[in-house]
Structures are given as structure tokens and as C-alpha cells.
N, CA and C of each residue as an Amber inpcrd file, in Angstrom:
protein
   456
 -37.2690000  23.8620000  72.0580000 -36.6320000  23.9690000  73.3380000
 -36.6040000  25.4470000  73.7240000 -36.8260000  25.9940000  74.9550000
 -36.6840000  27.1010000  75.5170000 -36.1360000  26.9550000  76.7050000
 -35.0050000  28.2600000  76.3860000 -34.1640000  28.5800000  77.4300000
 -34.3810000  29.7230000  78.2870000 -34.4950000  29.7210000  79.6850000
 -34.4760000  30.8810000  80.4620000 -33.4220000  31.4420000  81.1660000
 -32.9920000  33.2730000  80.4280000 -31.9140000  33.9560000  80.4370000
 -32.2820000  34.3960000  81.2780000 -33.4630000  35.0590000  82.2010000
 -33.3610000  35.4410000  83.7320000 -32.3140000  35.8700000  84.6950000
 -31.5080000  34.7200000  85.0750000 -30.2890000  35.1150000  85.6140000
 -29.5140000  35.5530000  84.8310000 -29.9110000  35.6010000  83.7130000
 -28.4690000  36.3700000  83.0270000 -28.6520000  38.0370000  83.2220000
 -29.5880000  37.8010000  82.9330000 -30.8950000  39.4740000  82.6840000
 -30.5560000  40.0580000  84.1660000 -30.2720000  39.2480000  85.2640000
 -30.2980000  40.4730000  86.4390000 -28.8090000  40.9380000  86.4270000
 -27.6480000  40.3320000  85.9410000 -26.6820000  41.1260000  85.6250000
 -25.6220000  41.7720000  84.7500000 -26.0500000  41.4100000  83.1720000
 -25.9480000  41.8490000  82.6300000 -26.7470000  42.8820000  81.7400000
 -26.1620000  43.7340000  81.3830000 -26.8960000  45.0200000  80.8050000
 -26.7750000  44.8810000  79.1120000 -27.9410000  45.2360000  78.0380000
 -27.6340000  45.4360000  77.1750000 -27.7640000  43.9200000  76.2710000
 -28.1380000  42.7030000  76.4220000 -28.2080000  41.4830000  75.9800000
 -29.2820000  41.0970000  75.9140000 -30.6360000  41.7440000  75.5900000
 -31.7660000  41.5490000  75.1960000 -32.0890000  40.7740000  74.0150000
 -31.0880000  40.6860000  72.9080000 -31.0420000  40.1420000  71.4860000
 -30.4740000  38.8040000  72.1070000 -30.0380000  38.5580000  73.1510000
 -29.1300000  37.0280000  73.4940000 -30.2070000  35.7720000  72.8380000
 -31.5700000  36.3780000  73.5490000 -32.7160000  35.1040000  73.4550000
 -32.9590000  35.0290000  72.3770000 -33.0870000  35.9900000  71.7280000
 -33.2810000  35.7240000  70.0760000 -32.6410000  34.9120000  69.0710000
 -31.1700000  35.2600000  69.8040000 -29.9750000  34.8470000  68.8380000
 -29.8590000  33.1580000  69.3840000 -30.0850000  32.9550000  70.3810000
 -30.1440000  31.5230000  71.0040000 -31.5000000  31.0030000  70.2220000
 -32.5710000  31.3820000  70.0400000 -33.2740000  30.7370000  69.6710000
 -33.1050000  30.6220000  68.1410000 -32.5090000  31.1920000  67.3900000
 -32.0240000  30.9370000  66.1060000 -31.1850000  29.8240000  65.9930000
 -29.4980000  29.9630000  66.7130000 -28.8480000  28.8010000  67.0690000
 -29.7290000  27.4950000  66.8560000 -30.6790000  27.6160000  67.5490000
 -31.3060000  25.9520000  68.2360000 -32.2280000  25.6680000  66.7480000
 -32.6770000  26.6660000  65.9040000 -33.9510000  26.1120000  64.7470000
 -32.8340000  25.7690000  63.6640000 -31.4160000  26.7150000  63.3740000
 -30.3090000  26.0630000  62.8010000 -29.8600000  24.9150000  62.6140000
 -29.9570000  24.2780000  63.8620000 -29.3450000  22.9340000  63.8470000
 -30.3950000  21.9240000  63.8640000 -31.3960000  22.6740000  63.1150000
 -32.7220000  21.4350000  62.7000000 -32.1390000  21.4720000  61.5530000
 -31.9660000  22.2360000  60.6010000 -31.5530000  22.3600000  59.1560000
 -30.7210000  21.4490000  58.8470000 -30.7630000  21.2280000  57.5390000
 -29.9150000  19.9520000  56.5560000 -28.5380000  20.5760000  56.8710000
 -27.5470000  19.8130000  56.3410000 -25.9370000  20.1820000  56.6270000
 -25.4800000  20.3600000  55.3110000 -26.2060000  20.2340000  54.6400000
 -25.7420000  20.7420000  52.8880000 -25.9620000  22.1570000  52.6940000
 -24.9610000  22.5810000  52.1080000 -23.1720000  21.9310000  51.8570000
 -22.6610000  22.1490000  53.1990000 -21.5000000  21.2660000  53.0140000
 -20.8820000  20.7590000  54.1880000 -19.8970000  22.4150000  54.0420000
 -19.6260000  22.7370000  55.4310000 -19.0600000  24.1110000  55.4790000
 -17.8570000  24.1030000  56.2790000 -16.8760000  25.3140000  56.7750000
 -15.8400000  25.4240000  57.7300000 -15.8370000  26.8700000  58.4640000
 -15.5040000  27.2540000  59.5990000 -14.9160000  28.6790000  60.3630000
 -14.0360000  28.4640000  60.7670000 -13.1810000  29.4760000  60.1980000
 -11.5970000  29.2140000  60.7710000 -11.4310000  30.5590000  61.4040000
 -10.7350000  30.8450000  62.2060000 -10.7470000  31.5500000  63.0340000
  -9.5060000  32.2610000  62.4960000  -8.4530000  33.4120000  61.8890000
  -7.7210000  33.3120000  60.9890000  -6.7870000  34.3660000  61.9810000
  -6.9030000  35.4850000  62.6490000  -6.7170000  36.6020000  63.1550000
  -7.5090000  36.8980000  64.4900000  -7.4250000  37.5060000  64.7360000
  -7.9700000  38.1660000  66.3600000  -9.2360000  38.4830000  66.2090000
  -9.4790000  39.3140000  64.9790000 -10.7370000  39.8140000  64.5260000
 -11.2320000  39.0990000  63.0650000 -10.5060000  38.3490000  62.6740000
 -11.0070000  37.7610000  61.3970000 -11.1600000  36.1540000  61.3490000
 -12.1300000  36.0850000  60.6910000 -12.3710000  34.7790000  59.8860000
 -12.6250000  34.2200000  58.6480000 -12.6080000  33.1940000  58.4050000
 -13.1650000  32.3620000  57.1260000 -14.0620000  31.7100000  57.1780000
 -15.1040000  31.6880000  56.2340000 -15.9960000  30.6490000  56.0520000
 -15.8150000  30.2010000  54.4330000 -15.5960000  28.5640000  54.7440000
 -15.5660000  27.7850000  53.4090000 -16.3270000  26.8630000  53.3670000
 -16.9630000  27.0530000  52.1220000 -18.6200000  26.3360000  52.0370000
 -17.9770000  25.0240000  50.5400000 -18.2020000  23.6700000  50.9980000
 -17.9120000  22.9230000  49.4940000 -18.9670000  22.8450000  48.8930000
 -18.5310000  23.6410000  47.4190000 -19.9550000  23.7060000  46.4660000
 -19.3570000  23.4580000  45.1650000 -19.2080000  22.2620000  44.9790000
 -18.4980000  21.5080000  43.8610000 -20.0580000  21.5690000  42.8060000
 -19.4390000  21.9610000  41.6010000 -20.3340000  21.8580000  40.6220000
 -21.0710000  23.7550000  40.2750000 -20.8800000  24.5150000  41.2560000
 -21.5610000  25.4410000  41.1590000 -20.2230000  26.6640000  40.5630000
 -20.7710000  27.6350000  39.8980000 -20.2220000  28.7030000  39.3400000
 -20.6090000  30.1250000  39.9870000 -19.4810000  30.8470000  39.7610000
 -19.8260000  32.2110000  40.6570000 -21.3020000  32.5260000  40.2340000
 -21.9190000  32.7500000  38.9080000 -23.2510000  33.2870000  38.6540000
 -23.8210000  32.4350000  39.5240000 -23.7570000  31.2610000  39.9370000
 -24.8800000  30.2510000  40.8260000 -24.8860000  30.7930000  41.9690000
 -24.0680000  31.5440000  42.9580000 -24.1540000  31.7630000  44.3510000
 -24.4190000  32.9390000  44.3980000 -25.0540000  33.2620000  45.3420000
 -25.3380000  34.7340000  46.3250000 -24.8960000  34.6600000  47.3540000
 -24.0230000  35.7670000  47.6850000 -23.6870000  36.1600000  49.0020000
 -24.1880000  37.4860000  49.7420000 -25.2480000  37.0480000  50.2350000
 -25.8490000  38.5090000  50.9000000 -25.3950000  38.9700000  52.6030000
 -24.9310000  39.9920000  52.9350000 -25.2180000  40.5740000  54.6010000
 -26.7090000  41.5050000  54.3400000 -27.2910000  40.7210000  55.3590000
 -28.2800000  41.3880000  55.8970000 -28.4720000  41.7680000  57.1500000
 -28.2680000  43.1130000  58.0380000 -27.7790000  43.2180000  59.1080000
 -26.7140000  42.4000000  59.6390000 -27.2890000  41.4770000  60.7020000
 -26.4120000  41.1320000  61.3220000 -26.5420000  39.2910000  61.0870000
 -27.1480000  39.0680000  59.4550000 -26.9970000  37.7480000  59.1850000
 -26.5780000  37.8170000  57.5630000 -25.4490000  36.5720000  58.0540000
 -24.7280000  36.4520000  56.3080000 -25.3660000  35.0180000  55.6190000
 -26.3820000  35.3940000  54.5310000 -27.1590000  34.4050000  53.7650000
 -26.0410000  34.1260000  52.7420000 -26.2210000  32.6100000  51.9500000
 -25.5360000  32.5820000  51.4570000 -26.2650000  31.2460000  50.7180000
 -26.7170000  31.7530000  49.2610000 -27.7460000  31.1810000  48.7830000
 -27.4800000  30.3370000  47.2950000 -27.6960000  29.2170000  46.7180000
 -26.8210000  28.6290000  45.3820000 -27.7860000  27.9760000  44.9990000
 -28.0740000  27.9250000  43.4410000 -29.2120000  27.0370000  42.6470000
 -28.4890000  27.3190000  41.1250000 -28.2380000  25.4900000  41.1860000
 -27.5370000  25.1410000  39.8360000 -28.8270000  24.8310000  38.5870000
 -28.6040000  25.9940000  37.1810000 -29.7110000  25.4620000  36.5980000
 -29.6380000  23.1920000  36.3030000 -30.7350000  23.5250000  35.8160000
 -30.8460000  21.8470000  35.3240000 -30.5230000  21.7730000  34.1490000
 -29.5140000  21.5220000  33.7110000 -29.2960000  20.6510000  32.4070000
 -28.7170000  19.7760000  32.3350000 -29.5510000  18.5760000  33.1930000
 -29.1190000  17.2610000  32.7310000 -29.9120000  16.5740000  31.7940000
 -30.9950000  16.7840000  31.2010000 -31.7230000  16.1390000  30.1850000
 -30.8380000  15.4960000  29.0180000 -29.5280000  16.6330000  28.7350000
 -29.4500000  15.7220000  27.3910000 -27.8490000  14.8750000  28.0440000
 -28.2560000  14.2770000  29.6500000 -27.0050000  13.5910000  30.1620000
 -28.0260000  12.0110000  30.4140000 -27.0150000  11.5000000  30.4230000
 -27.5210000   9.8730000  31.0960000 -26.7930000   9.5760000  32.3760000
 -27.3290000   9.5660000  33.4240000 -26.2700000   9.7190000  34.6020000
 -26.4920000   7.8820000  34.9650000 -25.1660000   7.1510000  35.4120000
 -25.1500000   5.9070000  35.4890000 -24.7780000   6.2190000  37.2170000
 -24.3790000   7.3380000  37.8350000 -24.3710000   7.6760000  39.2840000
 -24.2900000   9.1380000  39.3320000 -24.9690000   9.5700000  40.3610000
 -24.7310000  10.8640000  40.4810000 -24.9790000  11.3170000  42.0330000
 -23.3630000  11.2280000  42.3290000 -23.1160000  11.5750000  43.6640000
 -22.6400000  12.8250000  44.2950000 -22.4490000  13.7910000  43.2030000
 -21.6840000  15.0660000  43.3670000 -23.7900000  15.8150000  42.9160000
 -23.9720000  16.6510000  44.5220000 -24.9500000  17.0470000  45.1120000
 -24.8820000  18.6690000  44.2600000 -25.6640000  19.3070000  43.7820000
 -25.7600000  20.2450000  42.9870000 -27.0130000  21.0010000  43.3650000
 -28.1650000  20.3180000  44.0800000 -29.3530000  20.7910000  44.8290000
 -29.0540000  22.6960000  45.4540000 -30.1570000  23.5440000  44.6340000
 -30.3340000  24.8070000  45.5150000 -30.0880000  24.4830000  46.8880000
 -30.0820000  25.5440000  47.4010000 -29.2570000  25.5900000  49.3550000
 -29.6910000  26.8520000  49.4430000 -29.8150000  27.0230000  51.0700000
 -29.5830000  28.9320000  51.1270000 -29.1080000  27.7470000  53.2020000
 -28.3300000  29.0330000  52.9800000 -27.3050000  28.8820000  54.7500000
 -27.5630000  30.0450000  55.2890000 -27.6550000  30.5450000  56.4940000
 -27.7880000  31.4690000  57.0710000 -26.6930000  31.6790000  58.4210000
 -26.2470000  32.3400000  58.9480000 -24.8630000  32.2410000  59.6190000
 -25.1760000  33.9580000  60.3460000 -25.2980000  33.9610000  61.6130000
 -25.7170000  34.9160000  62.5110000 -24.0310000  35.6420000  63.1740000
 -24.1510000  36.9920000  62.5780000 -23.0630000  37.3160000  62.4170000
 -22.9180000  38.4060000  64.3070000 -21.7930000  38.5450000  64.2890000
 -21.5340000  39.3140000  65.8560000 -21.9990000  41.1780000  65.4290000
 -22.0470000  41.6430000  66.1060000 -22.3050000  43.2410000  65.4590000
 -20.8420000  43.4400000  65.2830000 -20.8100000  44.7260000  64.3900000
 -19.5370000  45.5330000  63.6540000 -19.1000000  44.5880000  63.1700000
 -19.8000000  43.2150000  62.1890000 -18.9100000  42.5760000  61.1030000
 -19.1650000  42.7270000  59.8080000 -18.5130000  42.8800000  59.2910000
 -18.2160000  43.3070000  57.7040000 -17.7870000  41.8480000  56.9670000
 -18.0860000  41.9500000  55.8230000 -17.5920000  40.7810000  54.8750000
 -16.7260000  41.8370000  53.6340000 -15.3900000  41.2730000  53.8490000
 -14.3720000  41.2680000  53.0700000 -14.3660000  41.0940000  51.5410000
 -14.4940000  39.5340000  51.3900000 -14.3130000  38.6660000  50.1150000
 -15.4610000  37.7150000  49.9480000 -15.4930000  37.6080000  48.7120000
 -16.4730000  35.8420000  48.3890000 -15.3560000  36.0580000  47.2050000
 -14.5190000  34.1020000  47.1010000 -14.0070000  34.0480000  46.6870000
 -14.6090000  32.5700000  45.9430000 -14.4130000  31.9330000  44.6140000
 -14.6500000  30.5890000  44.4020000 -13.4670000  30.1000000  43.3100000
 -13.0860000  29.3550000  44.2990000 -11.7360000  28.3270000  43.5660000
 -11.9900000  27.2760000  43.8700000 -11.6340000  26.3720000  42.7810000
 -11.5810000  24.6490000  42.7430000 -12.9150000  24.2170000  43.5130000
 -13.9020000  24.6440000  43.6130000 -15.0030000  24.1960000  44.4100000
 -15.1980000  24.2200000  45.5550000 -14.4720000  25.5220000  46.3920000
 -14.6750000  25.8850000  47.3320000 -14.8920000  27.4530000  47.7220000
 -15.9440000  27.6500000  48.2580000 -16.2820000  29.3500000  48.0850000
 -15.9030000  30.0540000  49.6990000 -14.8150000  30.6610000  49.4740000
 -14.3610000  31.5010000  50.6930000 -14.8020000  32.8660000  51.3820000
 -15.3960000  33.0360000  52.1800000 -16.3440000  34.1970000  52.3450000
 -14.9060000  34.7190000  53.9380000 -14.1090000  35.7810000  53.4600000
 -13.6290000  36.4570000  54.4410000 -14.7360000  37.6900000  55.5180000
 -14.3720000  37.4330000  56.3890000 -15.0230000  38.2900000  57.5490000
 -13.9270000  38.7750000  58.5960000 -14.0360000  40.3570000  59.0240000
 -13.6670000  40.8890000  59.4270000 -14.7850000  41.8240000  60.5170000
 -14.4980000  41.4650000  61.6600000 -15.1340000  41.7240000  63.1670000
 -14.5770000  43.4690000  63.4400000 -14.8200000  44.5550000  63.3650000
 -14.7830000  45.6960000  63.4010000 -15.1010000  46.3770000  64.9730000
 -13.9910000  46.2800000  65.6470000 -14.4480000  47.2790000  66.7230000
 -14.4990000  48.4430000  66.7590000 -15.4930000  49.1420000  66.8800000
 -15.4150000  50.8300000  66.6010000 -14.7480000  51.0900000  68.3030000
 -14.3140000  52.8370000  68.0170000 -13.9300000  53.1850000  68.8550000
 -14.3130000  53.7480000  70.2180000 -15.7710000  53.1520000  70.2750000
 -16.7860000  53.6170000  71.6820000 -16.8630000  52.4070000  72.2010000
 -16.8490000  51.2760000  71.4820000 -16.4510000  50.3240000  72.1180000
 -15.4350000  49.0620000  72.7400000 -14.4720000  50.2890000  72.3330000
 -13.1490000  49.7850000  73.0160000 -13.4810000  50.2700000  74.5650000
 -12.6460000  49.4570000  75.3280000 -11.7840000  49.6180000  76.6880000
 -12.0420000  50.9000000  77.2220000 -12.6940000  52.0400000  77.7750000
 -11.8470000  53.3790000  78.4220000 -12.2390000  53.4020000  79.6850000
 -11.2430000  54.5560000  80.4160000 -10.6370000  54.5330000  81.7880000
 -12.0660000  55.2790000  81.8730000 -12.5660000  55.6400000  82.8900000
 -13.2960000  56.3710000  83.3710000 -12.8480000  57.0130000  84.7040000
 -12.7820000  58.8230000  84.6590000 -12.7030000  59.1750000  85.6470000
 -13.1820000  58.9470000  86.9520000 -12.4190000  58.9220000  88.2500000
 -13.5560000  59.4670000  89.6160000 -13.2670000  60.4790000  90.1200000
 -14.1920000  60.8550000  90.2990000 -14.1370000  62.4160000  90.6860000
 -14.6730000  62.8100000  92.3840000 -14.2530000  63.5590000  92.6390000
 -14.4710000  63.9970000  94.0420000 -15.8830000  64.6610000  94.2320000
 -16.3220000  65.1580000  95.6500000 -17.3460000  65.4990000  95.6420000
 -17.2070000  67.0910000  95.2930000 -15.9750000  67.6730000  95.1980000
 -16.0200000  68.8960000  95.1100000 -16.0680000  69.3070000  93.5060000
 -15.5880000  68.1810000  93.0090000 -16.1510000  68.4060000  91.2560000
 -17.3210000  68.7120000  91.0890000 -18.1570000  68.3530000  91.5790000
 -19.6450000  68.1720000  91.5800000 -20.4400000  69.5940000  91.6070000
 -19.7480000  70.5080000  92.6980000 -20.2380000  71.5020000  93.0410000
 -20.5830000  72.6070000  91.9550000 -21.2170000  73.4470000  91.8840000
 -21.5510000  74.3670000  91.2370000 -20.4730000  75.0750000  90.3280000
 -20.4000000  75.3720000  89.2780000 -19.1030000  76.5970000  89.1930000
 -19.3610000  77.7740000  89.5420000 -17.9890000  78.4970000  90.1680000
 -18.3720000  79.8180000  90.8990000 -19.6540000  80.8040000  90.2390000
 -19.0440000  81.0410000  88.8930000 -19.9820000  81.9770000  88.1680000
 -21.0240000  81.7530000  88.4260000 -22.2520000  80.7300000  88.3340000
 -23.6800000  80.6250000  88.6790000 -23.9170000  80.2880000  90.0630000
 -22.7630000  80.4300000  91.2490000 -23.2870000  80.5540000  92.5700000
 -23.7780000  82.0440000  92.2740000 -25.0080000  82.3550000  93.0840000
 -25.3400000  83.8430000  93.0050000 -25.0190000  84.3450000  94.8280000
 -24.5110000  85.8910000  94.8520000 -24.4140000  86.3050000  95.7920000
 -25.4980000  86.9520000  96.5770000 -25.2630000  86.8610000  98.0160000
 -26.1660000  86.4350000  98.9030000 -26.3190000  88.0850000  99.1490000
């Protein structure tokens, strides 16, 4: 599917990465849903992501930032040979997730308890891109300063 940002493009400035990041969105949600995951929205600037990965151990997961995408990758070795499984419904299959992060976000924590791995994120506004007033100035600001008028 392709989307045309056009009208977006004649008035906003600076959102050139939009199409990119939309077209990621859309190949995402071709992907499997394993493991089943959560975003909680926790703070103003913070969140959680909790991924259920029952069966897996901290050595099994990777949590990588790469720029402005947080991979997050798990492969349980195999040793079931010397098991006889009569069902086996608890899913243990390698995964890698990918999760397209906002700029100025940082990852906090990777945490794993009871079979759930908590990845804290914290959204960082620097201080050029906060809010500021901007002067207006008159036309007489503009003018020359005395010193480099030269005399006539």
C-alpha cells in the first residue's frame, strides 16, 4: 500500500522521514504477533514495553537501540531431545520485534520477571526543542549600527 504525503509536504516543514516511518508501520503489521506484547503509556514522557516471553532467560534476549529503532531479539537453545513432550503449548520459537522509536528516546531498563520482559523508555526533550518566544523587532533594529555607517 502507498500513501501520498503531498498535502502534508506543502505545510509542514521538516517531516521528510514521515513516509518512511509510515511505510515501516504498514510492512510491521504483516509480521507474526509473537510474542504477544504491551505500551503503556506511564508518564508524560515515558513508557513501557512488556513483551510475554515465558520460557526464555535473560542470556536468551537482546535488547538493542539502534538509532531510532528498538530491536528486541530472543532464541531459546533446544534441549528438548532428552524430553517427551505429550503437549507443548508454551511457544519458545526465536523472534526478533522491531518497534520505531520517536527521536530523543532513550531506553532506561530491560527488566525480566516471572516471564515478562519490561523495556522502560524515556522520550527526552532537549532544550532547542522546547517552546521559545521569538522576538519582533522593528524596522529600526534592522538598520546599520552607527559605527559602520561611514561619513559622508
Amino acid at each position: 500500500m502507498t500513501y501520498d504525503f503531498t498535502p502534508l509536504f506543502r505545510s509542514a516543514i521538516g517531516f521528510d522521514r514521515l513516509a518512511a516511518m509510515a511505510g515501516n508501520v504498514a510492512n510491521a503489521q504483516a509480521l507474526p504477533s509473537y510474542p504477544p506484547y504491551n505500551i503503556e503509556k506511564t508518564g508524560e514522557t515515558n513508557y513501557v514495553l512488556t513483551m510475554a516471553l515465558a520460557g526464555f532467560r535473560p542470556e536468551d534476549v537482546d535488547v538493542v537501540q539502534e538509532d531510532n529503532t528498538l530491536v528486541v531479539r530472543g532464541s531459546v537453545p533446544e534441549n528438548s531431545r532428552d524430553r517427551e513432550w505429550l503437549h507443548r503449548g508454551i511457544a519458545t520459537r526465536a523472534f526478533e520485534r522491531r518497534f520505531v522509536l520517536a527521536d530523543h528516546t532513550e531506553i532506561d531498563r530491560a527488566d525480566l520477571v516471572n516471564g515478562l520482559l519490561s523495556i522502560a523508555i524515556r522520550q527526552l526533550v532537549p532544550e532547542a526543542a522546547r517552546p521559545r518566544r521569538i522576538p519582533v523587532r522593528t524596522e529600526a533594529v534592522h538598520a546599520a549600527p552607527a559605527e559602520t555607517v561611514q561619513a559622508a
